[in-house]
Amino acid sequence: MRRFGLIGRPLVHSASAAYFTRKFAAEGLSDCAYELYELPSAAALAELLEQHPDLCGLNVTIPYKRDVIPFLDSVSAEARAIGAVNCIRRTAEGRLEGYNTDIIGLRESLGELLGLDEPEHALILGTGGASQAVQYALAERGIPYDLVSRDAAKGNYTYDNLPAEVVEGSRLIVNASPVGTYPAVDAAPRIPYAFLTPRHYLLDLVYNPPLTRFLDYGRQRGATILNGETMFVAQAEASWSIWNGTFEY
């Protein structure tokens, strides 16, 4: 049996197991299984691997995308530049290789959302591992950005001091935080939504629910919106390629 899985905490929102189970069935891979492993800390990875010697690959989600790095034998250049890992390959020799496939999904998502438009400025909501991939993707496109965080030391603004004119002038706003994820579907990042316009683009990395409050508030103001489904599928397929040694860099 070739075993794969997702580590993080909490995992009640995740569609990864369902996605890969369908994929394995569709491709006739009866020797493959995918499970959710809710770990108390990134340090618990070693025990998980010891319990499951047939684990060949893992996805990594909140809050361990940065914390898991010290426990890996190697990290790809791009994942190191981003500062976060969301995909781990366990080699036949037992080495742990870290990669970042979020960036692949973000490139596709930004292309789908923006088309040929290039917003003059962006806001990124959140400063965790997913946010670091967003920062990298925006830098690739030459789009300047500010960070909004609950912690004044980590962002350009906090949610309590975010000026309305900054929201109005940032035509691309990305929710890279878990706010609004199932089961807390009534939650939304605290920004002044009244200053959104039809020229705005809202990208939510959350895919469950498909229409978050964040996106719905943008839709009501005429903004163009996109949820995290495109990113989820792209990074999942990239992970599968990495685990099978067929990914082309």
mmCIF file of C-alpha atoms in Angstrom:
data_model
loop_
_atom_site.group_PDB
_atom_site.id
_atom_site.type_symbol
_atom_site.label_atom_id
_atom_site.label_comp_id
_atom_site.label_asym_id
_atom_site.label_seq_id
_atom_site.Cartn_x
_atom_site.Cartn_y
_atom_site.Cartn_z
ATOM 1 C CA MET A 1 0.000 0.000 0.000
ATOM 2 C CA ARG A 2 1.220 3.493 -0.877
ATOM 3 C CA ARG A 3 -0.111 5.872 1.754
ATOM 4 C CA PHE A 4 -0.469 9.665 1.492
ATOM 5 C CA GLY A 5 -2.074 12.248 3.722
ATOM 6 C CA LEU A 6 -2.519 15.747 5.099
ATOM 7 C CA ILE A 7 -1.080 17.098 8.328
ATOM 8 C CA GLY A 8 -2.341 20.214 10.100
ATOM 9 C CA ARG A 9 -4.821 21.295 12.746
ATOM 10 C CA PRO A 10 -7.809 21.459 12.520
ATOM 11 C CA LEU A 11 -8.689 19.415 9.418
ATOM 12 C CA VAL A 12 -12.499 19.254 9.567
ATOM 13 C CA HIS A 13 -12.723 21.605 6.577
ATOM 14 C CA SER A 14 -10.374 19.684 4.300
ATOM 15 C CA ALA A 15 -11.487 18.130 1.016
ATOM 16 C CA SER A 16 -8.089 16.554 0.353
ATOM 17 C CA ALA A 17 -8.984 12.999 1.404
ATOM 18 C CA ALA A 18 -12.167 13.029 -0.686
ATOM 19 C CA TYR A 19 -10.291 14.489 -3.685
ATOM 20 C CA PHE A 20 -7.526 11.910 -3.684
ATOM 21 C CA THR A 21 -9.860 9.014 -2.902
ATOM 22 C CA ARG A 22 -11.880 9.914 -6.027
ATOM 23 C CA LYS A 23 -8.662 10.311 -8.010
ATOM 24 C CA PHE A 24 -7.359 6.905 -6.953
ATOM 25 C CA ALA A 25 -10.677 5.258 -7.827
ATOM 26 C CA ALA A 26 -10.877 6.992 -11.221
ATOM 27 C CA GLU A 27 -7.327 5.937 -12.110
ATOM 28 C CA GLY A 28 -7.696 2.383 -10.785
ATOM 29 C CA LEU A 29 -5.032 2.849 -8.113
ATOM 30 C CA SER A 30 -6.242 0.278 -5.614
ATOM 31 C CA ASP A 31 -2.881 0.258 -3.830
ATOM 32 C CA CYS A 32 -3.116 3.944 -2.792
ATOM 33 C CA ALA A 33 -4.817 5.581 0.190
ATOM 34 C CA TYR A 34 -5.046 9.145 1.512
ATOM 35 C CA GLU A 35 -5.863 10.052 5.107
ATOM 36 C CA LEU A 36 -6.074 13.111 7.365
ATOM 37 C CA TYR A 37 -3.589 13.301 10.234
ATOM 38 C CA GLU A 38 -4.419 16.014 12.748
ATOM 39 C CA LEU A 39 -1.166 16.491 14.662
ATOM 40 C CA PRO A 40 -0.751 18.353 17.967
ATOM 41 C CA SER A 41 2.493 19.914 16.675
ATOM 42 C CA ALA A 42 4.881 19.759 13.727
ATOM 43 C CA ALA A 43 7.265 17.803 15.952
ATOM 44 C CA ALA A 44 4.748 14.937 15.965
ATOM 45 C CA LEU A 45 5.657 14.282 12.317
ATOM 46 C CA ALA A 46 8.441 11.884 13.342
ATOM 47 C CA GLU A 47 6.066 9.707 15.342
ATOM 48 C CA LEU A 48 3.555 9.688 12.496
ATOM 49 C CA LEU A 49 6.198 8.483 10.043
ATOM 50 C CA GLU A 50 7.335 5.811 12.472
ATOM 51 C CA GLN A 51 3.764 4.547 12.854
ATOM 52 C CA HIS A 52 3.211 4.504 9.084
ATOM 53 C CA PRO A 53 6.331 3.291 7.259
ATOM 54 C CA ASP A 54 4.282 3.136 4.047
ATOM 55 C CA LEU A 55 3.675 6.919 4.029
ATOM 56 C CA CYS A 56 5.098 8.190 0.735
ATOM 57 C CA GLY A 57 3.924 11.792 0.735
ATOM 58 C CA LEU A 58 2.168 14.436 2.783
ATOM 59 C CA ASN A 59 0.438 17.714 2.232
ATOM 60 C CA VAL A 60 0.875 20.331 4.947
ATOM 61 C CA THR A 61 -1.687 22.924 5.963
ATOM 62 C CA ILE A 62 -2.257 25.491 8.711
ATOM 63 C CA PRO A 63 -0.504 25.955 11.097
ATOM 64 C CA TYR A 64 2.556 23.862 10.161
ATOM 65 C CA LYS A 65 3.733 25.182 6.773
ATOM 66 C CA ARG A 66 6.664 26.961 8.405
ATOM 67 C CA ASP A 67 7.036 24.842 11.538
ATOM 68 C CA VAL A 68 7.658 21.632 9.587
ATOM 69 C CA ILE A 69 10.785 22.908 7.791
ATOM 70 C CA PRO A 70 13.334 22.058 10.547
ATOM 71 C CA PHE A 71 12.215 18.414 10.438
ATOM 72 C CA LEU A 72 12.993 17.964 6.727
ATOM 73 C CA ASP A 73 16.205 16.712 5.115
ATOM 74 C CA SER A 74 15.975 19.103 2.171
ATOM 75 C CA VAL A 75 13.776 21.962 0.946
ATOM 76 C CA SER A 76 13.390 23.053 -2.677
ATOM 77 C CA ALA A 77 14.881 26.413 -3.628
ATOM 78 C CA GLU A 78 11.448 27.894 -4.286
ATOM 79 C CA ALA A 79 9.980 26.652 -1.003
ATOM 80 C CA ARG A 80 12.992 28.051 0.827
ATOM 81 C CA ALA A 81 12.584 31.415 -0.901
ATOM 82 C CA ILE A 82 8.893 31.464 0.038
ATOM 83 C CA GLY A 83 9.645 30.305 3.573
ATOM 84 C CA ALA A 84 6.901 27.693 3.699
ATOM 85 C CA VAL A 85 6.407 24.025 2.776
ATOM 86 C CA ASN A 86 3.038 22.460 1.959
ATOM 87 C CA CYS A 87 4.183 19.236 0.290
ATOM 88 C CA ILE A 88 6.560 16.571 1.610
ATOM 89 C CA ARG A 89 7.961 13.673 -0.379
ATOM 90 C CA ARG A 90 9.352 10.673 1.489
ATOM 91 C CA THR A 91 11.938 8.981 -0.678
ATOM 92 C CA ALA A 92 12.608 5.260 -0.825
ATOM 93 C CA GLU A 93 15.655 5.926 1.369
ATOM 94 C CA GLY A 94 13.475 7.649 3.965
ATOM 95 C CA ARG A 95 14.619 11.218 3.275
ATOM 96 C CA LEU A 96 12.038 13.987 3.650
ATOM 97 C CA GLU A 97 11.966 16.554 0.830
ATOM 98 C CA GLY A 98 9.948 19.759 1.197
ATOM 99 C CA TYR A 99 8.224 21.652 -1.618
ATOM 100 C CA ASN A 100 5.727 24.472 -2.044
ATOM 101 C CA THR A 101 2.867 23.742 -4.439
ATOM 102 C CA ASP A 102 0.732 26.646 -3.187
ATOM 103 C CA ILE A 103 2.686 28.903 -5.527
ATOM 104 C CA ILE A 104 1.605 26.778 -8.499
ATOM 105 C CA GLY A 105 -2.039 27.111 -7.530
ATOM 106 C CA LEU A 106 -1.653 30.838 -6.890
ATOM 107 C CA ARG A 107 -0.181 31.461 -10.334
ATOM 108 C CA GLU A 108 -3.169 29.747 -11.911
ATOM 109 C CA SER A 109 -5.638 31.528 -9.632
ATOM 110 C CA LEU A 110 -4.222 34.981 -10.292
ATOM 111 C CA GLY A 111 -4.190 34.316 -14.012
ATOM 112 C CA GLU A 112 -7.827 33.188 -13.935
ATOM 113 C CA LEU A 113 -8.946 36.080 -11.734
ATOM 114 C CA LEU A 114 -7.004 38.979 -13.254
ATOM 115 C CA GLY A 115 -6.614 38.001 -16.882
ATOM 116 C CA LEU A 116 -4.451 40.702 -18.438
ATOM 117 C CA ASP A 117 -5.256 43.297 -15.784
ATOM 118 C CA GLU A 118 -2.461 44.316 -13.417
ATOM 119 C CA PRO A 119 -3.780 46.019 -10.270
ATOM 120 C CA GLU A 120 -1.595 48.869 -9.085
ATOM 121 C CA HIS A 121 -1.631 47.659 -5.500
ATOM 122 C CA ALA A 122 -2.796 44.672 -3.443
ATOM 123 C CA LEU A 123 -3.697 43.833 0.131
ATOM 124 C CA ILE A 124 -2.900 40.446 1.646
ATOM 125 C CA LEU A 125 -4.989 39.499 4.656
ATOM 126 C CA GLY A 126 -2.934 37.254 6.934
ATOM 127 C CA THR A 127 0.774 36.665 7.513
ATOM 128 C CA GLY A 128 1.094 32.867 7.823
ATOM 129 C CA GLY A 129 2.560 30.296 5.465
ATOM 130 C CA ALA A 130 -0.110 30.769 2.796
ATOM 131 C CA SER A 131 0.451 34.517 2.901
ATOM 132 C CA GLN A 132 4.141 33.988 2.189
ATOM 133 C CA ALA A 133 3.270 32.146 -1.026
ATOM 134 C CA VAL A 134 0.894 34.964 -2.019
ATOM 135 C CA GLN A 135 3.653 37.514 -1.421
ATOM 136 C CA TYR A 136 5.977 35.514 -3.660
ATOM 137 C CA ALA A 137 3.357 35.227 -6.421
ATOM 138 C CA LEU A 138 2.574 38.945 -6.367
ATOM 139 C CA ALA A 139 6.265 39.835 -6.444
ATOM 140 C CA GLU A 140 6.608 37.656 -9.556
ATOM 141 C CA ARG A 141 3.889 39.719 -11.239
ATOM 142 C CA GLY A 142 5.356 43.014 -10.056
ATOM 143 C CA ILE A 143 2.291 43.908 -7.984
ATOM 144 C CA PRO A 144 3.192 45.844 -4.796
ATOM 145 C CA TYR A 145 1.275 44.867 -1.686
ATOM 146 C CA ASP A 146 0.692 45.580 1.992
ATOM 147 C CA LEU A 147 0.025 43.037 4.715
ATOM 148 C CA VAL A 148 -2.881 43.135 7.165
ATOM 149 C CA SER A 149 -2.390 41.182 10.368
ATOM 150 C CA ARG A 150 -3.867 40.792 13.827
ATOM 151 C CA ASP A 151 -0.330 41.438 15.076
ATOM 152 C CA ALA A 152 0.962 44.979 14.487
ATOM 153 C CA ALA A 153 4.537 43.658 14.402
ATOM 154 C CA LYS A 154 3.842 41.380 11.415
ATOM 155 C CA GLY A 155 1.892 43.590 9.007
ATOM 156 C CA ASN A 156 1.699 47.060 7.550
ATOM 157 C CA TYR A 157 -1.741 47.410 9.117
ATOM 158 C CA THR A 158 -3.892 45.672 11.671
ATOM 159 C CA TYR A 159 -7.594 45.075 11.105
ATOM 160 C CA ASP A 160 -8.280 47.843 13.630
ATOM 161 C CA ASN A 161 -6.236 50.540 11.861
ATOM 162 C CA LEU A 162 -6.719 49.671 8.164
ATOM 163 C CA PRO A 163 -7.561 52.959 6.397
ATOM 164 C CA ALA A 164 -10.577 52.930 4.099
ATOM 165 C CA GLU A 165 -8.571 54.682 1.377
ATOM 166 C CA VAL A 166 -6.052 51.808 1.374
ATOM 167 C CA VAL A 167 -8.857 49.316 0.729
ATOM 168 C CA GLU A 168 -10.274 51.577 -1.957
ATOM 169 C CA GLY A 169 -6.883 51.886 -3.670
ATOM 170 C CA SER A 170 -5.953 48.203 -3.444
ATOM 171 C CA ARG A 171 -7.852 46.679 -6.353
ATOM 172 C CA LEU A 172 -6.652 43.159 -5.507
ATOM 173 C CA ILE A 173 -7.393 41.802 -2.021
ATOM 174 C CA VAL A 174 -6.367 38.266 -1.088
ATOM 175 C CA ASN A 175 -7.644 36.479 1.990
ATOM 176 C CA ALA A 176 -4.689 34.294 2.960
ATOM 177 C CA SER A 177 -6.061 33.712 6.447
ATOM 178 C CA PRO A 178 -8.338 30.837 7.543
ATOM 179 C CA VAL A 179 -11.108 33.257 8.531
ATOM 180 C CA GLY A 180 -14.404 32.103 7.030
ATOM 181 C CA THR A 181 -13.399 28.445 6.692
ATOM 182 C CA TYR A 182 -15.982 25.777 7.565
ATOM 183 C CA PRO A 183 -17.399 25.453 10.180
ATOM 184 C CA ALA A 184 -17.011 29.202 10.991
ATOM 185 C CA VAL A 185 -18.823 30.149 7.787
ATOM 186 C CA ASP A 186 -20.341 33.354 9.192
ATOM 187 C CA ALA A 187 -16.926 34.917 9.825
ATOM 188 C CA ALA A 188 -15.123 37.330 7.494
ATOM 189 C CA PRO A 189 -11.950 39.399 7.767
ATOM 190 C CA ARG A 190 -12.746 42.751 9.358
ATOM 191 C CA ILE A 191 -12.107 45.226 6.545
ATOM 192 C CA PRO A 192 -14.263 48.164 5.336
ATOM 193 C CA TYR A 193 -16.145 46.365 2.537
ATOM 194 C CA ALA A 194 -18.164 49.496 1.732
ATOM 195 C CA PHE A 195 -15.115 50.851 -0.107
ATOM 196 C CA LEU A 196 -14.930 47.969 -2.586
ATOM 197 C CA THR A 197 -15.871 48.786 -6.183
ATOM 198 C CA PRO A 198 -16.583 46.902 -9.436
ATOM 199 C CA ARG A 199 -12.890 47.447 -10.299
ATOM 200 C CA HIS A 200 -11.790 45.305 -7.351
ATOM 201 C CA TYR A 201 -10.688 41.673 -7.420
ATOM 202 C CA LEU A 202 -11.130 39.423 -4.382
ATOM 203 C CA LEU A 203 -9.308 36.094 -4.087
ATOM 204 C CA ASP A 204 -10.069 33.820 -1.133
ATOM 205 C CA LEU A 205 -7.756 30.871 -0.560
ATOM 206 C CA VAL A 206 -10.608 29.242 1.354
ATOM 207 C CA TYR A 207 -12.602 26.754 -0.754
ATOM 208 C CA ASN A 208 -15.004 25.422 1.893
ATOM 209 C CA PRO A 209 -17.542 27.015 1.712
ATOM 210 C CA PRO A 210 -17.353 27.919 -2.001
ATOM 211 C CA LEU A 211 -18.848 31.372 -1.363
ATOM 212 C CA THR A 212 -17.334 32.791 1.817
ATOM 213 C CA ARG A 213 -18.653 35.913 3.504
ATOM 214 C CA PHE A 214 -15.517 37.696 2.307
ATOM 215 C CA LEU A 215 -16.303 36.865 -1.314
ATOM 216 C CA ASP A 216 -20.022 37.500 -0.904
ATOM 217 C CA TYR A 217 -19.395 40.995 0.455
ATOM 218 C CA GLY A 218 -17.198 41.666 -2.575
ATOM 219 C CA ARG A 219 -19.800 40.240 -4.957
ATOM 220 C CA GLN A 220 -22.432 42.554 -3.479
ATOM 221 C CA ARG A 221 -20.190 45.533 -4.305
ATOM 222 C CA GLY A 222 -19.694 44.346 -7.897
ATOM 223 C CA ALA A 223 -16.139 43.028 -7.432
ATOM 224 C CA THR A 224 -14.767 40.096 -9.432
ATOM 225 C CA ILE A 225 -14.299 37.142 -7.086
ATOM 226 C CA LEU A 226 -12.598 33.736 -7.041
ATOM 227 C CA ASN A 227 -12.473 31.106 -4.299
ATOM 228 C CA GLY A 228 -9.704 28.658 -3.462
ATOM 229 C CA GLU A 229 -10.902 25.750 -5.620
ATOM 230 C CA THR A 230 -8.548 26.510 -8.530
ATOM 231 C CA MET A 231 -5.616 26.712 -6.167
ATOM 232 C CA PHE A 232 -6.653 23.556 -4.306
ATOM 233 C CA VAL A 233 -6.840 21.412 -7.450
ATOM 234 C CA ALA A 234 -3.619 22.778 -8.956
ATOM 235 C CA GLN A 235 -1.571 22.247 -5.808
ATOM 236 C CA ALA A 236 -3.064 18.772 -5.265
ATOM 237 C CA GLU A 237 -2.092 17.658 -8.779
ATOM 238 C CA ALA A 238 1.370 19.176 -8.382
ATOM 239 C CA SER A 239 1.763 17.251 -5.110
ATOM 240 C CA TRP A 240 0.839 14.012 -6.863
ATOM 241 C CA SER A 241 3.470 14.663 -9.519
ATOM 242 C CA ILE A 242 6.107 15.384 -6.874
ATOM 243 C CA TRP A 243 5.294 12.210 -4.945
ATOM 244 C CA ASN A 244 5.638 10.198 -8.142
ATOM 245 C CA GLY A 245 8.830 11.919 -9.270
ATOM 246 C CA THR A 246 7.254 13.278 -12.466
ATOM 247 C CA PHE A 247 7.022 16.979 -11.601
ATOM 248 C CA GLU A 248 8.770 19.257 -14.113
ATOM 249 C CA TYR A 249 10.370 22.346 -12.591
#
